[in-house]
mmCIF file of C-alpha atoms in Angstrom:
data_model
loop_
_atom_site.group_PDB
_atom_site.id
_atom_site.type_symbol
_atom_site.label_atom_id
_atom_site.label_comp_id
_atom_site.label_asym_id
_atom_site.label_seq_id
_atom_site.Cartn_x
_atom_site.Cartn_y
_atom_site.Cartn_z
ATOM 1 C CA MET A 1259 -0.004 -0.086 -0.067
ATOM 2 C CA SER A 1260 1.334 3.219 -1.085
ATOM 3 C CA ALA A 1261 1.681 6.251 1.153
ATOM 4 C CA HIS A 1262 -0.856 8.170 -0.846
ATOM 5 C CA CYS A 1263 -3.933 9.821 -0.403
ATOM 6 C CA GLN A 1264 -6.821 9.447 -3.161
ATOM 7 C CA LEU A 1265 -8.796 12.290 -2.323
ATOM 8 C CA THR A 1266 -6.207 14.905 -1.333
ATOM 9 C CA GLY A 1267 -3.206 13.659 -3.295
ATOM 10 C CA ARG A 1268 -0.981 14.078 -0.028
ATOM 11 C CA SER A 1269 1.854 11.969 -0.510
ATOM 12 C CA PRO A 1270 5.366 11.341 1.327
ATOM 13 C CA GLY A 1271 7.402 14.773 1.678
ATOM 14 C CA PHE A 1272 11.413 13.916 1.746
ATOM 15 C CA GLY A 1273 14.163 15.876 3.687
ATOM 16 C CA LYS A 1274 17.114 15.318 6.264
ATOM 17 C CA ALA A 1275 17.414 13.959 9.563
ATOM 18 C CA ILE A 1276 19.717 16.061 11.381
ATOM 19 C CA SER A 1277 21.837 14.379 14.134
ATOM 20 C CA HIS A 1278 23.076 15.810 17.074
ATOM 21 C CA SER A 1279 26.608 16.315 15.429
ATOM 22 C CA HIS A 1280 24.604 17.706 12.590
ATOM 23 C CA ARG A 1281 25.487 14.643 10.157
ATOM 24 C CA ARG A 1282 22.385 14.709 7.518
ATOM 25 C CA THR A 1283 20.957 11.614 6.405
ATOM 26 C CA PRO A 1284 17.652 11.293 4.182
ATOM 27 C CA ARG A 1285 14.308 10.460 5.716
ATOM 28 C CA ARG A 1286 10.698 10.565 4.614
ATOM 29 C CA PHE A 1287 7.926 12.164 6.356
ATOM 30 C CA ASP A 1288 4.885 9.569 5.529
ATOM 31 C CA PRO A 1289 1.379 11.269 5.693
ATOM 32 C CA ASN A 1290 -1.283 9.455 8.040
ATOM 33 C CA ILE A 1291 -2.993 6.864 5.850
ATOM 34 C CA GLN A 1292 -5.691 5.034 6.690
ATOM 35 C CA ARG A 1293 -7.890 2.484 4.652
ATOM 36 C CA LYS A 1294 -11.197 3.068 5.380
ATOM 37 C CA ARG A 1295 -14.667 1.435 4.206
ATOM 38 C CA TYR A 1296 -17.934 3.750 3.253
ATOM 39 C CA TRP A 1297 -21.361 2.628 2.197
ATOM 40 C CA LEU A 1298 -21.862 4.244 -1.207
ATOM 41 C CA GLU A 1299 -25.886 4.484 -1.443
ATOM 42 C CA SER A 1300 -25.919 5.578 -5.027
ATOM 43 C CA GLU A 1301 -24.613 2.502 -6.017
ATOM 44 C CA GLY A 1302 -25.668 0.037 -3.267
ATOM 45 C CA ARG A 1303 -22.420 -1.286 -2.251
ATOM 46 C CA HIS A 1304 -18.998 -0.437 0.074
ATOM 47 C CA ILE A 1305 -15.911 1.070 -1.402
ATOM 48 C CA ARG A 1306 -12.723 0.947 0.658
ATOM 49 C CA LEU A 1307 -10.233 4.240 0.244
ATOM 50 C CA THR A 1308 -7.301 4.948 1.395
ATOM 51 C CA LEU A 1309 -7.207 7.997 2.612
ATOM 52 C CA SER A 1310 -5.271 10.463 4.855
ATOM 53 C CA ALA A 1311 -6.416 11.667 8.242
ATOM 54 C CA LYS A 1312 -7.285 15.075 6.735
ATOM 55 C CA GLY A 1313 -9.222 13.188 3.851
ATOM 56 C CA ILE A 1314 -11.232 11.538 6.287
ATOM 57 C CA LYS A 1315 -12.274 14.743 8.108
ATOM 58 C CA THR A 1316 -12.962 16.164 4.453
ATOM 59 C CA VAL A 1317 -15.624 13.103 3.560
ATOM 60 C CA ASP A 1318 -17.130 13.739 7.076
ATOM 61 C CA THR A 1319 -17.482 17.315 6.037
ATOM 62 C CA ILE A 1320 -18.541 17.133 2.283
ATOM 63 C CA GLY A 1321 -20.071 13.502 2.281
ATOM 64 C CA ILE A 1322 -18.993 10.240 0.466
ATOM 65 C CA GLU A 1323 -20.885 10.934 -2.743
ATOM 66 C CA ALA A 1324 -18.907 14.207 -3.213
ATOM 67 C CA ALA A 1325 -15.941 13.009 -2.179
ATOM 68 C CA VAL A 1326 -16.154 9.913 -4.614
ATOM 69 C CA ALA A 1327 -17.124 12.298 -7.370
ATOM 70 C CA ARG A 1328 -13.987 14.326 -6.660
ATOM 71 C CA ILE A 1329 -12.055 11.288 -6.875
ATOM 72 C CA ARG A 1330 -12.883 10.133 -9.868
ATOM 73 C CA ALA A 1331 -12.957 13.737 -11.453
ATOM 74 C CA ARG A 1332 -8.900 13.174 -10.687
ATOM 75 C CA GLY A 1333 -8.932 10.235 -12.937
ATOM 76 C CA GLY A 1334 -8.601 7.798 -9.559
ATOM 77 C CA LYS A 1335 -10.426 4.704 -9.167
ATOM 78 C CA ALA A 1336 -13.094 4.485 -6.376
#
């Protein structure tokens, strides 16, 4: 499962870990990705989405139907 939100498009950020001696090594900042199952009333079935925590809050605000419409408009599979 890749660290990528289907709704918001959030993906890992990259940077450097800096030690006490100031040596810099590469690191990765992963978004808080969760797999969540929603009931899609219009299609009469459940769908499973890979969402960030912010994406889950967005679905709670705009509704699952609008969220799926956004995902499909971006060319995603939902």
